[in-house]
Amino acid sequence: MSHVTEYAPGLVIQGFTPPLDLSDFKLIAFDMDSTLINIECVDEIADAAGRKEEVAAITEAAMRGEIADYKESLRKRVALLRGVTVADMEQVYTERLQLNPGAETLVKACKAAGMKVLLVSGGFTFFTDRIRDRLGIDYTRSNVLEIKSGVNCGELTGRMVDQEWGDICDGAEKRKMLLETCAKLGIPPKQAIAVGDGANDLPMMGEAGLSVAYHAKPKVREQAMVAINSGGLDRLLEVVRP
């Protein structure tokens, strides 16, 4: 895409002339890990199993787009979580997870403009459900970690549970969910904003009318219409005004 411009310090735009009007959009879709929140949940869960370094290396490669099969990379990481407890995950949520700066402000502004909010994540329902409730998000799609019952109940098995829509929320599933949500709302994808940071966000960002990279990997920054490289998520409101 041409016409790359540093609109303000740490805020790069390409392919359009700001400001845009927030009321022209009807849906905003967010990735969760390292976008709406400050951590990669799978890496922090792995820390409880003493495997954070190993899992984080796979996560980084996947987010950079260096791993072709995202689903397989996630299965490998989840397998390393076997034996981690629900209590460990609760500790990650309460002690390590924070909303990224400006997340709450941006979501509130979008809702005030009459927009619906979608959270699509390659992470896990344990966290997306809590973020959904915390921010009043309308729709979510993410992965379910399998938890043992009976002996050793409350421990992760190292597997994920298939859902009615499929097995794993990867880049293709994020795109599909964005398009399905637009269809449900009766709007064209050009009235959607998609915000992400990793390679698995590019399929949905490519469908949206406005694509936003937040402190993203180089490949994502290059392809996004807006790249927020410093400051909070609410910097989007500098170019898409309420």
mmCIF file of C-alpha atoms in Angstrom:
data_model
loop_
_atom_site.group_PDB
_atom_site.id
_atom_site.type_symbol
_atom_site.label_atom_id
_atom_site.label_comp_id
_atom_site.label_asym_id
_atom_site.label_seq_id
_atom_site.Cartn_x
_atom_site.Cartn_y
_atom_site.Cartn_z
ATOM 1 C CA MET A 1 0.000 0.000 0.000
ATOM 2 C CA SER A 2 1.316 3.453 -0.885
ATOM 3 C CA HIS A 3 1.280 6.866 0.784
ATOM 4 C CA VAL A 4 2.760 5.832 4.131
ATOM 5 C CA THR A 5 2.640 8.826 6.476
ATOM 6 C CA GLU A 6 3.680 9.390 10.071
ATOM 7 C CA TYR A 7 0.459 11.150 11.044
ATOM 8 C CA ALA A 8 1.767 11.884 14.549
ATOM 9 C CA PRO A 9 4.732 10.571 16.561
ATOM 10 C CA GLY A 10 4.331 6.782 16.804
ATOM 11 C CA LEU A 11 1.192 6.795 14.637
ATOM 12 C CA VAL A 12 1.550 5.730 11.000
ATOM 13 C CA ILE A 13 -1.217 5.710 8.389
ATOM 14 C CA GLN A 14 -1.351 4.471 4.812
ATOM 15 C CA GLY A 15 -3.953 4.289 2.089
ATOM 16 C CA PHE A 16 -6.468 6.840 3.383
ATOM 17 C CA THR A 17 -6.826 10.450 4.464
ATOM 18 C CA PRO A 18 -7.812 11.054 8.095
ATOM 19 C CA PRO A 19 -9.755 11.910 10.036
ATOM 20 C CA LEU A 20 -12.463 9.297 9.556
ATOM 21 C CA ASP A 21 -15.764 9.327 11.443
ATOM 22 C CA LEU A 22 -16.293 6.559 14.006
ATOM 23 C CA SER A 23 -20.025 6.621 13.267
ATOM 24 C CA ASP A 24 -19.272 5.341 9.744
ATOM 25 C CA PHE A 25 -18.292 1.990 11.283
ATOM 26 C CA LYS A 26 -20.636 -0.528 12.908
ATOM 27 C CA LEU A 27 -18.242 -3.191 14.260
ATOM 28 C CA ILE A 28 -14.787 -3.303 15.805
ATOM 29 C CA ALA A 29 -12.957 -6.633 16.113
ATOM 30 C CA PHE A 30 -10.042 -7.083 18.500
ATOM 31 C CA ASP A 31 -7.412 -9.724 18.961
ATOM 32 C CA MET A 32 -6.832 -10.296 22.679
ATOM 33 C CA ASP A 33 -3.262 -11.302 23.606
ATOM 34 C CA SER A 34 -0.810 -8.381 23.268
ATOM 35 C CA THR A 35 -3.614 -6.296 21.717
ATOM 36 C CA LEU A 36 -6.451 -5.777 24.204
ATOM 37 C CA ILE A 37 -4.306 -7.177 27.034
ATOM 38 C CA ASN A 38 -0.629 -6.902 27.941
ATOM 39 C CA ILE A 39 0.386 -10.587 27.913
ATOM 40 C CA GLU A 40 0.392 -13.737 25.796
ATOM 41 C CA CYS A 41 -1.712 -15.941 28.078
ATOM 42 C CA VAL A 42 -0.320 -19.228 26.790
ATOM 43 C CA ASP A 43 3.220 -18.103 27.666
ATOM 44 C CA GLU A 44 2.218 -17.085 31.191
ATOM 45 C CA ILE A 45 0.312 -20.336 31.784
ATOM 46 C CA ALA A 46 3.424 -22.214 30.628
ATOM 47 C CA ASP A 47 5.419 -20.403 33.299
ATOM 48 C CA ALA A 48 3.489 -22.413 35.899
ATOM 49 C CA ALA A 49 4.770 -25.591 34.223
ATOM 50 C CA GLY A 50 8.329 -24.249 34.063
ATOM 51 C CA ARG A 51 8.145 -24.087 30.265
ATOM 52 C CA LYS A 52 7.637 -20.415 29.517
ATOM 53 C CA GLU A 53 10.828 -19.964 27.489
ATOM 54 C CA GLU A 54 10.048 -22.949 25.270
ATOM 55 C CA VAL A 55 6.424 -21.932 24.679
ATOM 56 C CA ALA A 56 7.209 -18.226 24.231
ATOM 57 C CA ALA A 57 9.707 -19.023 21.452
ATOM 58 C CA ILE A 58 6.973 -20.850 19.500
ATOM 59 C CA THR A 59 4.488 -18.021 20.148
ATOM 60 C CA GLU A 60 6.923 -15.375 18.897
ATOM 61 C CA ALA A 61 7.650 -17.325 15.704
ATOM 62 C CA ALA A 62 3.915 -17.849 15.087
ATOM 63 C CA MET A 63 3.097 -14.173 15.609
ATOM 64 C CA ARG A 64 5.866 -13.157 13.234
ATOM 65 C CA GLY A 65 4.371 -15.420 10.576
ATOM 66 C CA GLU A 66 7.394 -17.743 10.581
ATOM 67 C CA ILE A 67 5.271 -20.841 11.299
ATOM 68 C CA ALA A 68 2.990 -21.836 8.441
ATOM 69 C CA ASP A 69 0.678 -24.104 10.459
ATOM 70 C CA TYR A 70 -0.703 -21.995 13.306
ATOM 71 C CA LYS A 71 -3.005 -24.769 14.522
ATOM 72 C CA GLU A 72 -0.136 -27.211 14.911
ATOM 73 C CA SER A 73 1.974 -24.603 16.708
ATOM 74 C CA LEU A 74 -0.854 -24.003 19.179
ATOM 75 C CA ARG A 75 -1.371 -27.726 19.746
ATOM 76 C CA LYS A 76 2.356 -28.039 20.545
ATOM 77 C CA ARG A 77 2.187 -25.187 23.030
ATOM 78 C CA VAL A 78 -0.988 -26.459 24.701
ATOM 79 C CA ALA A 79 0.523 -29.955 25.033
ATOM 80 C CA LEU A 80 3.275 -28.378 27.145
ATOM 81 C CA LEU A 81 0.617 -26.999 29.539
ATOM 82 C CA ARG A 82 -0.412 -30.451 30.737
ATOM 83 C CA GLY A 83 -0.731 -30.559 34.536
ATOM 84 C CA VAL A 84 -1.174 -26.798 34.971
ATOM 85 C CA THR A 85 -4.154 -26.151 37.251
ATOM 86 C CA VAL A 86 -7.153 -23.874 36.967
ATOM 87 C CA ALA A 87 -5.809 -22.155 40.093
ATOM 88 C CA ASP A 88 -2.586 -21.404 38.183
ATOM 89 C CA MET A 89 -4.613 -19.812 35.380
ATOM 90 C CA GLU A 90 -6.614 -17.785 37.885
ATOM 91 C CA GLN A 91 -3.314 -16.490 39.253
ATOM 92 C CA VAL A 92 -2.231 -15.449 35.748
ATOM 93 C CA TYR A 93 -5.493 -13.537 35.367
ATOM 94 C CA THR A 94 -5.379 -11.786 38.730
ATOM 95 C CA GLU A 95 -1.628 -11.110 38.991
ATOM 96 C CA ARG A 96 -0.272 -10.732 35.446
ATOM 97 C CA LEU A 97 -3.054 -9.810 33.050
ATOM 98 C CA GLN A 98 -3.852 -6.129 32.542
ATOM 99 C CA LEU A 99 -5.815 -4.305 29.884
ATOM 100 C CA ASN A 100 -3.496 -2.462 27.544
ATOM 101 C CA PRO A 101 -3.491 1.339 27.877
ATOM 102 C CA GLY A 102 -6.461 2.937 26.175
ATOM 103 C CA ALA A 103 -8.370 -0.332 25.727
ATOM 104 C CA GLU A 104 -11.258 0.643 27.950
ATOM 105 C CA THR A 105 -11.425 4.169 26.492
ATOM 106 C CA LEU A 106 -11.525 2.883 22.911
ATOM 107 C CA VAL A 107 -14.158 0.223 23.606
ATOM 108 C CA LYS A 108 -16.349 2.768 25.417
ATOM 109 C CA ALA A 109 -16.039 5.239 22.542
ATOM 110 C CA CYS A 110 -16.988 2.561 20.016
ATOM 111 C CA LYS A 111 -20.006 1.462 22.045
ATOM 112 C CA ALA A 112 -21.064 5.091 22.519
ATOM 113 C CA ALA A 113 -20.967 5.458 18.721
ATOM 114 C CA GLY A 114 -23.393 2.528 18.434
ATOM 115 C CA MET A 115 -20.809 -0.033 17.333
ATOM 116 C CA LYS A 116 -20.753 -3.702 18.286
ATOM 117 C CA VAL A 117 -17.537 -5.199 19.666
ATOM 118 C CA LEU A 118 -16.060 -8.573 18.704
ATOM 119 C CA LEU A 119 -13.191 -10.365 20.449
ATOM 120 C CA VAL A 120 -11.513 -13.073 18.350
ATOM 121 C CA SER A 121 -8.555 -14.829 19.909
ATOM 122 C CA GLY A 122 -6.199 -17.712 19.362
ATOM 123 C CA GLY A 123 -6.165 -17.773 23.172
ATOM 124 C CA PHE A 124 -8.582 -19.357 25.570
ATOM 125 C CA THR A 125 -12.140 -18.884 26.806
ATOM 126 C CA PHE A 126 -10.879 -18.848 30.411
ATOM 127 C CA PHE A 127 -9.535 -15.370 29.662
ATOM 128 C CA THR A 128 -11.747 -14.134 26.809
ATOM 129 C CA ASP A 129 -14.909 -14.708 28.875
ATOM 130 C CA ARG A 130 -13.516 -12.536 31.658
ATOM 131 C CA ILE A 131 -12.410 -9.777 29.275
ATOM 132 C CA ARG A 132 -15.832 -9.956 27.563
ATOM 133 C CA ASP A 133 -17.598 -9.395 30.879
ATOM 134 C CA ARG A 134 -15.148 -6.729 32.004
ATOM 135 C CA LEU A 135 -15.519 -4.592 28.858
ATOM 136 C CA GLY A 136 -19.091 -5.432 27.849
ATOM 137 C CA ILE A 137 -18.017 -7.103 24.595
ATOM 138 C CA ASP A 138 -20.838 -8.378 22.369
ATOM 139 C CA TYR A 139 -19.293 -11.394 20.606
ATOM 140 C CA THR A 140 -16.316 -13.672 21.232
ATOM 141 C CA ARG A 141 -14.586 -16.619 19.640
ATOM 142 C CA SER A 142 -11.609 -18.433 21.156
ATOM 143 C CA ASN A 143 -10.326 -21.862 22.164
ATOM 144 C CA VAL A 144 -11.385 -24.133 25.033
ATOM 145 C CA LEU A 145 -8.717 -25.832 27.135
ATOM 146 C CA GLU A 146 -9.633 -29.372 28.192
ATOM 147 C CA ILE A 147 -9.665 -29.831 31.971
ATOM 148 C CA LYS A 148 -9.448 -33.208 33.725
ATOM 149 C CA SER A 149 -12.376 -34.499 35.728
ATOM 150 C CA GLY A 150 -12.212 -37.120 38.461
ATOM 151 C CA VAL A 151 -8.695 -37.769 39.787
ATOM 152 C CA ASN A 152 -6.498 -34.693 39.315
ATOM 153 C CA CYS A 153 -9.587 -32.678 38.413
ATOM 154 C CA GLY A 154 -8.846 -29.055 37.706
ATOM 155 C CA GLU A 155 -5.665 -29.864 35.764
ATOM 156 C CA LEU A 156 -5.148 -29.207 32.061
ATOM 157 C CA THR A 157 -4.881 -32.309 29.881
ATOM 158 C CA GLY A 158 -2.684 -30.622 27.271
ATOM 159 C CA ARG A 159 -5.481 -30.689 24.708
ATOM 160 C CA MET A 160 -8.216 -28.377 23.450
ATOM 161 C CA VAL A 161 -11.925 -29.146 23.077
ATOM 162 C CA ASP A 162 -13.540 -29.061 19.634
ATOM 163 C CA GLN A 163 -16.441 -26.598 19.369
ATOM 164 C CA GLU A 164 -19.477 -26.481 17.095
ATOM 165 C CA TRP A 165 -17.754 -24.035 14.760
ATOM 166 C CA GLY A 166 -14.507 -26.025 14.518
ATOM 167 C CA ASP A 167 -11.366 -27.043 16.370
ATOM 168 C CA ILE A 168 -9.049 -24.026 16.718
ATOM 169 C CA CYS A 169 -9.497 -20.274 16.290
ATOM 170 C CA ASP A 170 -6.652 -19.454 13.914
ATOM 171 C CA GLY A 171 -6.288 -16.708 11.325
ATOM 172 C CA ALA A 172 -8.805 -18.291 8.967
ATOM 173 C CA GLU A 173 -11.345 -18.650 11.779
ATOM 174 C CA LYS A 174 -10.828 -15.018 12.842
ATOM 175 C CA ARG A 175 -11.599 -13.935 9.266
ATOM 176 C CA LYS A 176 -14.637 -16.208 9.136
ATOM 177 C CA MET A 177 -15.975 -14.891 12.459
ATOM 178 C CA LEU A 178 -15.520 -11.280 11.337
ATOM 179 C CA LEU A 179 -17.460 -11.963 8.134
ATOM 180 C CA GLU A 180 -20.162 -13.951 9.961
ATOM 181 C CA THR A 181 -20.617 -11.150 12.494
ATOM 182 C CA CYS A 182 -20.895 -8.557 9.723
ATOM 183 C CA ALA A 183 -23.533 -10.745 8.028
ATOM 184 C CA LYS A 184 -25.416 -11.088 11.318
ATOM 185 C CA LEU A 185 -25.416 -7.308 11.711
ATOM 186 C CA GLY A 186 -26.390 -6.795 8.069
ATOM 187 C CA ILE A 187 -23.333 -4.676 7.297
ATOM 188 C CA PRO A 188 -20.559 -4.901 4.687
ATOM 189 C CA PRO A 189 -17.047 -5.712 6.000
ATOM 190 C CA LYS A 190 -15.958 -2.204 4.959
ATOM 191 C CA GLN A 191 -17.943 -0.958 7.999
ATOM 192 C CA ALA A 192 -15.742 -3.047 10.317
ATOM 193 C CA ILE A 193 -12.471 -2.149 12.027
ATOM 194 C CA ALA A 194 -10.023 -4.971 12.848
ATOM 195 C CA VAL A 195 -7.251 -4.524 15.425
ATOM 196 C CA GLY A 196 -4.383 -6.970 15.954
ATOM 197 C CA ASP A 197 -0.661 -7.457 16.407
ATOM 198 C CA GLY A 198 0.283 -10.854 14.967
ATOM 199 C CA ALA A 199 0.345 -12.677 11.634
ATOM 200 C CA ASN A 200 -2.784 -14.651 12.525
ATOM 201 C CA ASP A 201 -4.700 -11.343 12.625
ATOM 202 C CA LEU A 202 -3.907 -10.470 9.005
ATOM 203 C CA PRO A 203 -6.750 -12.503 7.425
ATOM 204 C CA MET A 204 -9.423 -10.570 9.353
ATOM 205 C CA MET A 205 -7.561 -7.286 8.976
ATOM 206 C CA GLY A 206 -7.547 -7.839 5.218
ATOM 207 C CA GLU A 207 -11.354 -8.030 5.144
ATOM 208 C CA ALA A 208 -12.077 -5.000 7.335
ATOM 209 C CA GLY A 209 -12.661 -1.490 6.049
ATOM 210 C CA LEU A 210 -9.973 -0.267 8.439
ATOM 211 C CA SER A 211 -7.068 -2.404 9.662
ATOM 212 C CA VAL A 212 -5.133 -1.375 12.773
ATOM 213 C CA ALA A 213 -1.794 -2.744 13.980
ATOM 214 C CA TYR A 214 -1.136 -2.214 17.687
ATOM 215 C CA HIS A 215 2.528 -2.448 18.774
ATOM 216 C CA ALA A 216 2.614 -5.156 16.141
ATOM 217 C CA LYS A 217 5.079 -7.470 14.430
ATOM 218 C CA PRO A 218 6.805 -5.915 11.378
ATOM 219 C CA LYS A 219 4.766 -7.915 8.845
ATOM 220 C CA VAL A 220 1.537 -6.650 10.420
ATOM 221 C CA ARG A 221 2.652 -3.020 10.675
ATOM 222 C CA GLU A 222 3.559 -3.034 6.987
ATOM 223 C CA GLN A 223 0.106 -4.193 5.895
ATOM 224 C CA ALA A 224 -2.113 -2.222 8.286
ATOM 225 C CA MET A 225 -3.827 1.044 7.357
ATOM 226 C CA VAL A 226 -3.110 2.394 10.839
ATOM 227 C CA ALA A 227 -0.063 1.386 12.898
ATOM 228 C CA ILE A 228 -0.027 2.463 16.543
ATOM 229 C CA ASN A 229 3.646 2.068 17.445
ATOM 230 C CA SER A 230 3.647 4.052 20.673
ATOM 231 C CA GLY A 231 0.974 4.985 23.197
ATOM 232 C CA GLY A 232 -2.343 3.289 23.883
ATOM 233 C CA LEU A 233 -5.155 1.790 21.844
ATOM 234 C CA ASP A 234 -7.144 4.988 22.225
ATOM 235 C CA ARG A 235 -4.709 6.663 19.814
ATOM 236 C CA LEU A 236 -6.961 5.228 17.130
ATOM 237 C CA LEU A 237 -9.382 8.009 18.098
ATOM 238 C CA GLU A 238 -6.875 10.524 16.712
ATOM 239 C CA VAL A 239 -7.613 9.273 13.185
ATOM 240 C CA VAL A 240 -11.142 7.848 13.595
ATOM 241 C CA ARG A 241 -12.925 10.497 15.604
ATOM 242 C CA PRO A 242 -16.102 10.051 17.655
#
